[in-house]
């Protein structure tokens, strides 16, 4: 017998209410019954996205929502800023290139946040830039970008601001409307505590205006079709019915807790994780811009990072994430997003200590758990 703990930055563990909702008998989507659910989900999403804009629910992973943002806003030959500072920032560049959009790449050192002034400078130098694609939490490095400050520099230009909040939505604050974010994209399997399969995208009036001129090819991800359907509380194609029903459950949970409390819980989990790894003598990969979504930790000298993650998972059932791309084997990532509470963190840190000790790393056994407990006792 083994008990499994998922501490990865997507997918994340499911609350029992969500699992139960997923197992209900299927209903038909062109019915008043489903319309009631769709309507409630739409309102709940506006609450979590902190927006008055429509939020569209797509049957795709988060990347589908990213692609939808690109193909609905732009045309081949357009220029758009893409902020790269990790694997997911690079994805914006790759999607743009796939559609003949010319990316103006801002290269940020992995582990650092983008300087909003750099974005301002590029926009000023080239007024033809139509969009700024960035990431709130760069999940591959555990960095949070300052979206509020970026909103300030984009809002009075002709460009729209598009934010990948796939890992951060429902984990850290993102005031879409107050911070002048035109398009926010997210996915179901991270902060929203659902299985993978839903892409979510909110679209401002400024962005919809731009969409009228967009010539990128699109069919399934045509948001004008989605908007027309939504006006009749409908979807253009068969929605992921069970996932939408489950979404309603997770949104209800978040509404009951209140967004402020959801964010402060994440802050506390992150604080405990950071305190624990530091107490173990480990160092953070992104000490200057760490996120409350996921913590990337440098693998100490002499320890095989991939083996560390594999042993925690295969021997003890605690799944953390390794590093991606150039960080493979160099960092491991502790996700503290979604349905995670303090005793999950304690279990995770305890397992980390056990495997580090077995691998010959020298530290005071119990010091990580102690540091985490001290944060929770505060
Ligand atoms: C997980 C993640 C993605 C990719 O989402 P998929 O659901 O795998 O398509 C993109 N961006 C960020 C920041 C993520 O964390």
Coordinates of C-alpha atoms and ligand atoms in Angstrom, one line a residue:
X1 CA 0.0 0.0 0.0
X2 CA 1.2 3.5 -0.7
X3 CA -0.4 6.9 -0.2
X4 CA 0.4 9.3 -3.0
X5 CA 0.9 13.1 -2.7
X6 CA 1.0 15.2 -5.8
X7 CA 3.1 18.3 -5.2
X8 CA 3.8 19.2 -8.8
X9 CA 3.0 22.5 -10.6
X10 CA 0.1 20.9 -12.5
X11 CA -1.6 18.6 -12.3
X12 CA -2.5 19.3 -8.6
X13 CA -4.5 17.2 -6.1
X14 CA -8.3 17.1 -6.4
X15 CA -10.6 18.0 -3.5
X16 CA -13.2 15.2 -2.9
X17 CA -16.0 17.6 -3.9
X18 CA -14.4 17.8 -7.4
X19 CA -13.8 14.1 -7.7
X20 CA -17.4 13.5 -6.8
X21 CA -18.7 16.0 -9.3
X22 CA -16.6 14.4 -12.0
X23 CA -18.3 11.1 -11.4
X24 CA -21.9 12.3 -11.7
X25 CA -24.0 10.9 -14.5
X26 CA -23.4 12.9 -17.7
X27 CA -26.1 15.3 -18.8
X28 CA -26.7 16.9 -22.2
X29 CA -25.2 20.3 -22.8
X30 CA -28.1 21.9 -24.8
X31 CA -30.4 21.8 -21.9
X32 CA -31.6 24.3 -19.3
X33 CA -29.9 22.1 -16.7
X34 CA -26.5 22.6 -18.2
X35 CA -27.2 26.3 -18.9
X36 CA -27.7 26.9 -15.2
X37 CA -24.3 25.3 -14.6
X38 CA -22.6 27.3 -17.3
X39 CA -24.0 30.5 -16.1
X40 CA -22.9 29.9 -12.5
X41 CA -19.4 28.9 -13.8
X42 CA -19.2 32.1 -15.8
X43 CA -20.0 34.2 -12.8
X44 CA -17.5 32.2 -10.6
X45 CA -14.8 32.6 -13.2
X46 CA -15.3 36.4 -13.3
X47 CA -14.9 36.4 -9.5
X48 CA -11.6 34.4 -9.7
X49 CA -10.3 36.3 -12.7
X50 CA -11.3 39.6 -11.0
X51 CA -12.9 40.9 -14.2
X52 CA -16.1 42.0 -15.7
X53 CA -15.0 40.6 -19.1
X54 CA -16.4 37.4 -20.4
X55 CA -14.3 34.3 -19.6
X56 CA -14.5 31.6 -22.2
X57 CA -14.2 28.0 -21.3
X58 CA -12.4 25.9 -23.9
X59 CA -12.0 22.1 -24.1
X60 CA -8.2 22.1 -24.2
X61 CA -5.2 22.3 -21.9
X62 CA -3.8 25.7 -21.0
X63 CA -1.7 25.9 -24.1
X64 CA -4.9 25.9 -26.2
X65 CA -6.0 29.0 -24.4
X66 CA -2.6 30.6 -25.2
X67 CA -3.0 29.7 -28.8
X68 CA -6.6 31.1 -28.8
X69 CA -5.2 34.4 -27.5
X70 CA -2.6 34.6 -30.3
X71 CA -4.9 33.6 -33.2
X72 CA -7.8 35.8 -32.2
X73 CA -5.7 39.0 -31.7
X74 CA -3.1 39.1 -34.5
X75 CA -2.4 38.5 -38.1
X76 CA 0.7 37.2 -39.9
X77 CA 3.3 39.9 -40.2
X78 CA 2.3 41.6 -36.9
X79 CA 4.9 42.3 -34.3
X80 CA 4.4 41.2 -30.7
X81 CA 6.6 41.3 -27.6
X82 CA 7.2 37.9 -26.0
X83 CA 8.8 37.8 -22.6
X84 CA 11.1 34.8 -22.2
X85 CA 12.5 33.9 -18.8
X86 CA 11.7 30.2 -18.8
X87 CA 10.0 27.4 -20.7
X88 CA 6.6 28.9 -20.7
X89 CA 7.6 32.4 -21.9
X90 CA 9.3 30.6 -24.8
X91 CA 6.0 29.0 -25.6
X92 CA 4.5 32.4 -26.5
X93 CA 7.4 33.0 -29.0
X94 CA 6.8 29.5 -30.5
X95 CA 3.1 30.0 -30.9
X96 CA 3.6 33.4 -32.5
X97 CA 6.1 32.0 -35.0
X98 CA 3.8 29.2 -35.9
X99 CA 1.3 31.8 -37.3
X100 CA 3.9 34.1 -38.9
X101 CA 3.8 36.7 -36.2
X102 CA 7.1 38.4 -35.6
X103 CA 8.2 38.0 -32.0
X104 CA 10.2 40.8 -30.4
X105 CA 11.7 38.7 -27.7
X106 CA 12.7 40.1 -24.4
X107 CA 15.3 37.7 -23.0
X108 CA 15.2 37.5 -19.2
X109 CA 17.8 35.6 -17.3
X110 CA 16.2 32.5 -15.9
X111 CA 15.4 33.0 -12.2
X112 CA 14.8 36.8 -12.6
X113 CA 11.7 38.8 -13.3
X114 CA 11.2 41.0 -16.3
X115 CA 11.9 44.7 -15.9
X116 CA 8.7 46.6 -16.8
X117 CA 10.9 49.5 -18.0
X118 CA 12.3 47.1 -20.6
X119 CA 8.8 46.5 -22.0
X120 CA 8.1 50.2 -21.9
X121 CA 11.3 50.9 -23.9
X122 CA 10.5 48.4 -26.6
X123 CA 6.9 49.7 -27.0
X124 CA 8.2 53.2 -27.3
X125 CA 10.8 52.2 -29.9
X126 CA 8.3 50.4 -32.0
X127 CA 4.8 51.8 -31.9
X128 CA 3.7 49.0 -34.3
X129 CA 3.9 46.4 -31.6
X130 CA 0.4 45.1 -31.2
X131 CA 0.6 42.8 -28.2
X132 CA 2.7 42.0 -25.1
X133 CA 2.7 38.3 -24.2
X134 CA 4.0 37.5 -20.7
X135 CA 3.7 35.1 -17.9
X136 CA 2.6 35.8 -14.3
X137 CA 4.3 32.8 -12.7
X138 CA 7.0 31.3 -14.8
X139 CA 6.4 27.8 -13.5
X140 CA 9.7 26.4 -14.9
X141 CA 11.8 28.8 -12.7
X142 CA 9.3 29.7 -9.9
X143 CA 9.5 33.4 -10.7
X144 CA 6.6 35.9 -10.5
X145 CA 6.5 38.8 -12.8
X146 CA 5.1 42.1 -11.7
X147 CA 1.9 42.2 -13.8
X148 CA 0.5 45.3 -12.1
X149 CA 3.6 47.3 -13.1
X150 CA 3.5 45.8 -16.7
X151 CA -0.1 46.8 -17.0
X152 CA 0.8 50.4 -16.2
X153 CA 3.3 50.5 -19.1
X154 CA 1.1 48.8 -21.6
X155 CA -2.3 50.4 -20.9
X156 CA -1.9 53.7 -22.7
X157 CA -0.3 52.2 -25.8
X158 CA -2.0 50.6 -28.8
X159 CA -0.8 47.2 -27.6
X160 CA -2.8 44.7 -25.6
X161 CA -1.4 42.9 -22.6
X162 CA -1.8 39.1 -22.6
X163 CA -0.9 37.2 -19.4
X164 CA -0.3 33.5 -19.0
X165 CA -1.8 32.9 -15.6
X166 CA -2.1 29.1 -16.1
X167 CA -0.3 28.3 -12.9
X168 CA -1.0 31.5 -10.9
X169 CA -4.7 32.0 -11.3
X170 CA -6.4 31.2 -8.0
X171 CA -3.0 31.0 -6.2
X172 CA -1.7 34.6 -6.2
X173 CA -3.4 37.9 -6.8
X174 CA -4.2 38.9 -10.4
X175 CA -6.5 41.9 -10.6
X176 CA -7.3 41.6 -14.3
X177 CA -9.4 44.8 -14.6
X178 CA -7.7 47.0 -12.0
X179 CA -4.3 46.2 -13.5
X180 CA -5.4 46.7 -17.1
X181 CA -4.7 43.2 -18.3
X182 CA -6.6 42.6 -21.6
X183 CA -6.4 38.9 -21.9
X184 CA -5.8 36.4 -19.1
X185 CA -5.3 32.7 -20.0
X186 CA -5.4 29.8 -17.6
X187 CA -6.0 26.1 -17.3
X188 CA -7.9 23.8 -15.0
X189 CA -5.2 21.6 -13.5
X190 CA -3.3 24.0 -11.3
X191 CA -4.7 26.6 -8.9
X192 CA -8.3 25.6 -9.9
X193 CA -7.9 22.2 -8.4
X194 CA -9.4 20.3 -11.4
X195 CA -8.2 17.6 -13.7
X196 CA -6.5 18.8 -16.9
X197 CA -8.8 19.6 -19.9
X198 CA -10.1 23.1 -19.6
X199 CA -8.5 26.2 -21.1
X200 CA -9.8 29.5 -19.9
X201 CA -9.5 32.9 -21.4
X202 CA -10.8 36.4 -20.5
X203 CA -11.0 39.1 -23.2
X204 CA -11.3 42.8 -22.7
X205 CA -13.1 45.2 -25.1
X206 CA -9.8 46.6 -26.3
X207 CA -8.7 43.0 -27.2
X208 CA -12.0 42.2 -28.9
X209 CA -11.6 45.3 -31.0
X210 CA -8.3 44.0 -32.2
X211 CA -9.9 40.7 -32.8
X212 CA -12.0 42.2 -35.5
X213 CA -8.9 42.8 -37.7
X214 CA -7.2 39.5 -36.9
X215 CA -6.6 37.4 -40.0
X216 CA -4.9 34.4 -38.3
X217 CA -6.5 31.1 -39.4
X218 CA -8.8 29.7 -36.7
X219 CA -11.8 27.6 -36.4
X220 CA -12.1 25.7 -33.1
X221 CA -10.5 28.6 -31.1
X222 CA -12.5 31.4 -32.8
X223 CA -13.5 33.5 -29.8
X224 CA -16.0 35.5 -31.7
X225 CA -18.0 32.3 -32.2
X226 CA -17.6 31.6 -28.5
X227 CA -18.8 35.1 -27.6
X228 CA -21.9 34.7 -29.8
X229 CA -22.7 31.4 -28.2
X230 CA -22.1 32.7 -24.7
X231 CA -24.6 35.5 -25.2
X232 CA -27.2 32.6 -25.4
X233 CA -25.5 30.8 -22.5
X234 CA -24.2 28.2 -24.9
X235 CA -20.9 27.0 -26.3
X236 CA -20.1 26.6 -30.0
X237 CA -19.1 23.0 -29.6
X238 CA -19.6 20.2 -27.1
X239 CA -18.1 21.5 -23.9
X240 CA -16.1 19.3 -21.4
X241 CA -19.4 18.8 -19.5
X242 CA -18.1 16.9 -16.5
X243 CA -15.1 19.3 -16.1
X244 CA -17.5 22.3 -16.2
X245 CA -19.6 20.7 -13.5
X246 CA -16.5 20.1 -11.4
X247 CA -15.3 23.7 -12.1
X248 CA -18.4 24.9 -10.5
X249 CA -17.6 22.9 -7.4
X250 CA -14.0 24.3 -7.2
X251 CA -15.2 27.8 -7.8
X252 CA -17.8 27.5 -5.0
X253 CA -15.0 26.4 -2.7
X254 CA -12.9 29.4 -3.6
X255 CA -15.8 31.7 -3.2
X256 CA -16.7 30.3 0.2
X257 CA -13.1 30.7 1.4
X258 CA -12.8 34.1 -0.2
X259 CA -10.0 35.0 -2.7
X260 CA -8.0 36.9 0.0
X261 CA -7.9 33.8 2.1
X262 CA -7.0 31.6 -0.8
X263 CA -4.1 33.9 -1.5
X264 CA -2.9 34.1 2.1
X265 CA -3.0 30.3 2.3
X266 CA -0.7 30.0 -0.7
X267 CA 1.6 32.7 0.8
X268 CA 1.8 30.7 4.0
X269 CA 2.5 27.4 2.2
X270 CA 5.2 29.1 0.1
X271 CA 6.8 30.7 3.1
X272 CA 7.0 27.4 5.0
X273 CA 8.5 25.6 2.0
X274 CA 11.1 28.3 1.5
X275 CA 12.0 28.4 5.3
X276 CA 12.3 24.6 5.3
X277 CA 14.7 24.3 2.4
X278 CA 16.8 27.1 3.7
X279 CA 17.0 25.4 7.1
X280 CA 18.3 22.3 5.3
X281 CA 21.1 24.4 3.9
X282 CA 19.6 24.4 0.4
X283 CA 19.4 27.6 -1.8
X284 CA 16.5 29.0 -3.8
X285 CA 16.8 29.2 -7.6
X286 CA 15.0 32.5 -7.7
X287 CA 15.8 34.3 -4.4
X288 CA 14.8 37.7 -5.8
X289 CA 11.5 37.0 -7.4
X290 CA 10.3 33.7 -5.9
X291 CA 6.6 32.9 -6.3
X292 CA 4.0 31.7 -3.9
X293 CA 2.9 29.2 -6.5
X294 CA 6.0 26.9 -6.8
X295 CA 9.4 27.0 -5.2
X296 CA 12.4 26.0 -7.3
X297 CA 15.3 24.8 -5.2
X298 CA 18.9 24.3 -6.4
X299 CA 20.1 20.7 -6.2
X300 CA 23.1 20.7 -3.8
X301 CA 26.5 19.7 -5.1
X302 CA 27.1 15.9 -5.1
X303 CA 23.4 15.0 -5.2
X304 CA 21.8 13.6 -8.3
X305 CA 18.7 15.8 -8.7
X306 CA 16.8 13.4 -11.0
X307 CA 17.4 10.5 -8.6
X308 CA 16.2 12.6 -5.7
X309 CA 12.8 13.4 -7.4
X310 CA 12.5 9.8 -8.6
X311 CA 13.1 8.3 -5.2
X312 CA 10.7 10.5 -3.4
X313 CA 8.1 9.6 -6.0
X314 CA 8.7 5.9 -6.6
X315 CA 9.7 4.8 -3.1
X316 CA 7.6 7.2 -0.9
X317 CA 4.8 8.4 -3.1
X318 CA 5.6 12.1 -2.9
X319 CA 5.7 13.6 -6.4
X320 CA 7.6 16.9 -6.7
X321 CA 8.8 18.2 -10.1
X322 CA 12.3 18.1 -11.4
X323 CA 13.8 20.9 -13.6
X324 CA 12.8 21.5 -17.2
X325 CA 15.0 22.0 -20.2
X326 CA 18.3 23.7 -19.1
X327 CA 17.4 23.2 -15.5
X328 CA 17.0 19.4 -15.8
X329 CA 18.8 17.8 -12.8
X330 CA 19.8 21.2 -11.5
X331 CA 16.7 22.1 -9.6
X332 CA 13.7 20.4 -8.1
X333 CA 10.3 22.2 -7.7
X334 CA 7.9 22.0 -4.8
X335 CA 4.5 23.1 -5.8
X336 CA 2.3 24.6 -3.1
X337 CA -0.7 25.4 -5.3
X338 CA -4.4 24.5 -5.2
X339 CA -5.7 21.9 -2.8
X340 CA -2.6 21.9 -0.6
X341 CA -2.5 22.5 3.2
X342 CA 0.1 22.7 5.9
X343 CA 0.3 19.0 6.6
X344 CA 1.0 18.3 2.9
X345 CA 3.9 20.6 3.1
X346 CA 5.1 18.9 6.3
X347 CA 4.8 15.5 4.6
X348 CA 6.7 16.8 1.5
X349 CA 9.5 18.3 3.5
X350 CA 9.8 15.2 5.7
X351 CA 10.2 13.0 2.6
X352 CA 12.7 15.4 1.2
X353 CA 14.8 15.1 4.4
X354 CA 14.6 11.4 4.4
X355 CA 15.8 11.0 0.8
X356 CA 18.5 13.6 1.1
X357 CA 19.8 11.9 4.2
X358 CA 19.8 8.5 2.4
X359 CA 21.7 10.1 -0.5
X360 CA 24.4 11.3 1.9
X361 CA 23.6 15.0 2.1
X362 CA 24.6 16.4 5.5
X363 CA 22.1 18.4 7.6
X364 CA 20.3 18.3 10.9
X365 CA 17.5 15.8 10.5
X366 CA 14.2 17.5 11.4
X367 CA 15.5 21.0 10.8
X368 CA 13.4 21.5 7.6
X369 CA 10.2 20.2 9.2
X370 CA 10.9 22.4 12.3
X371 CA 11.3 25.5 10.2
X372 CA 8.0 24.8 8.3
X373 CA 6.2 24.2 11.6
X374 CA 7.5 27.4 13.0
X375 CA 6.0 29.3 10.1
X376 CA 2.6 27.6 10.6
X377 CA 2.7 28.3 14.3
X378 CA 3.2 32.1 13.8
Ligands
LIG1 C1 1.3 24.4 -17.0 C2 1.7 25.7 -17.7 C3 1.4 25.9 -19.1 C4 1.0 24.7 -19.9 O1 -0.3 24.4 -19.7 P1 -0.8 23.0 -20.4 O2 -2.1 22.9 -19.6 O3 0.2 21.9 -20.1 O4 -1.1 23.2 -21.8 C5 1.7 27.1 -19.6 N1 2.1 28.1 -18.9 C6 2.4 28.0 -17.6 C7 2.9 29.2 -16.8 C8 2.1 26.8 -16.9 O5 2.4 26.7 -15.6

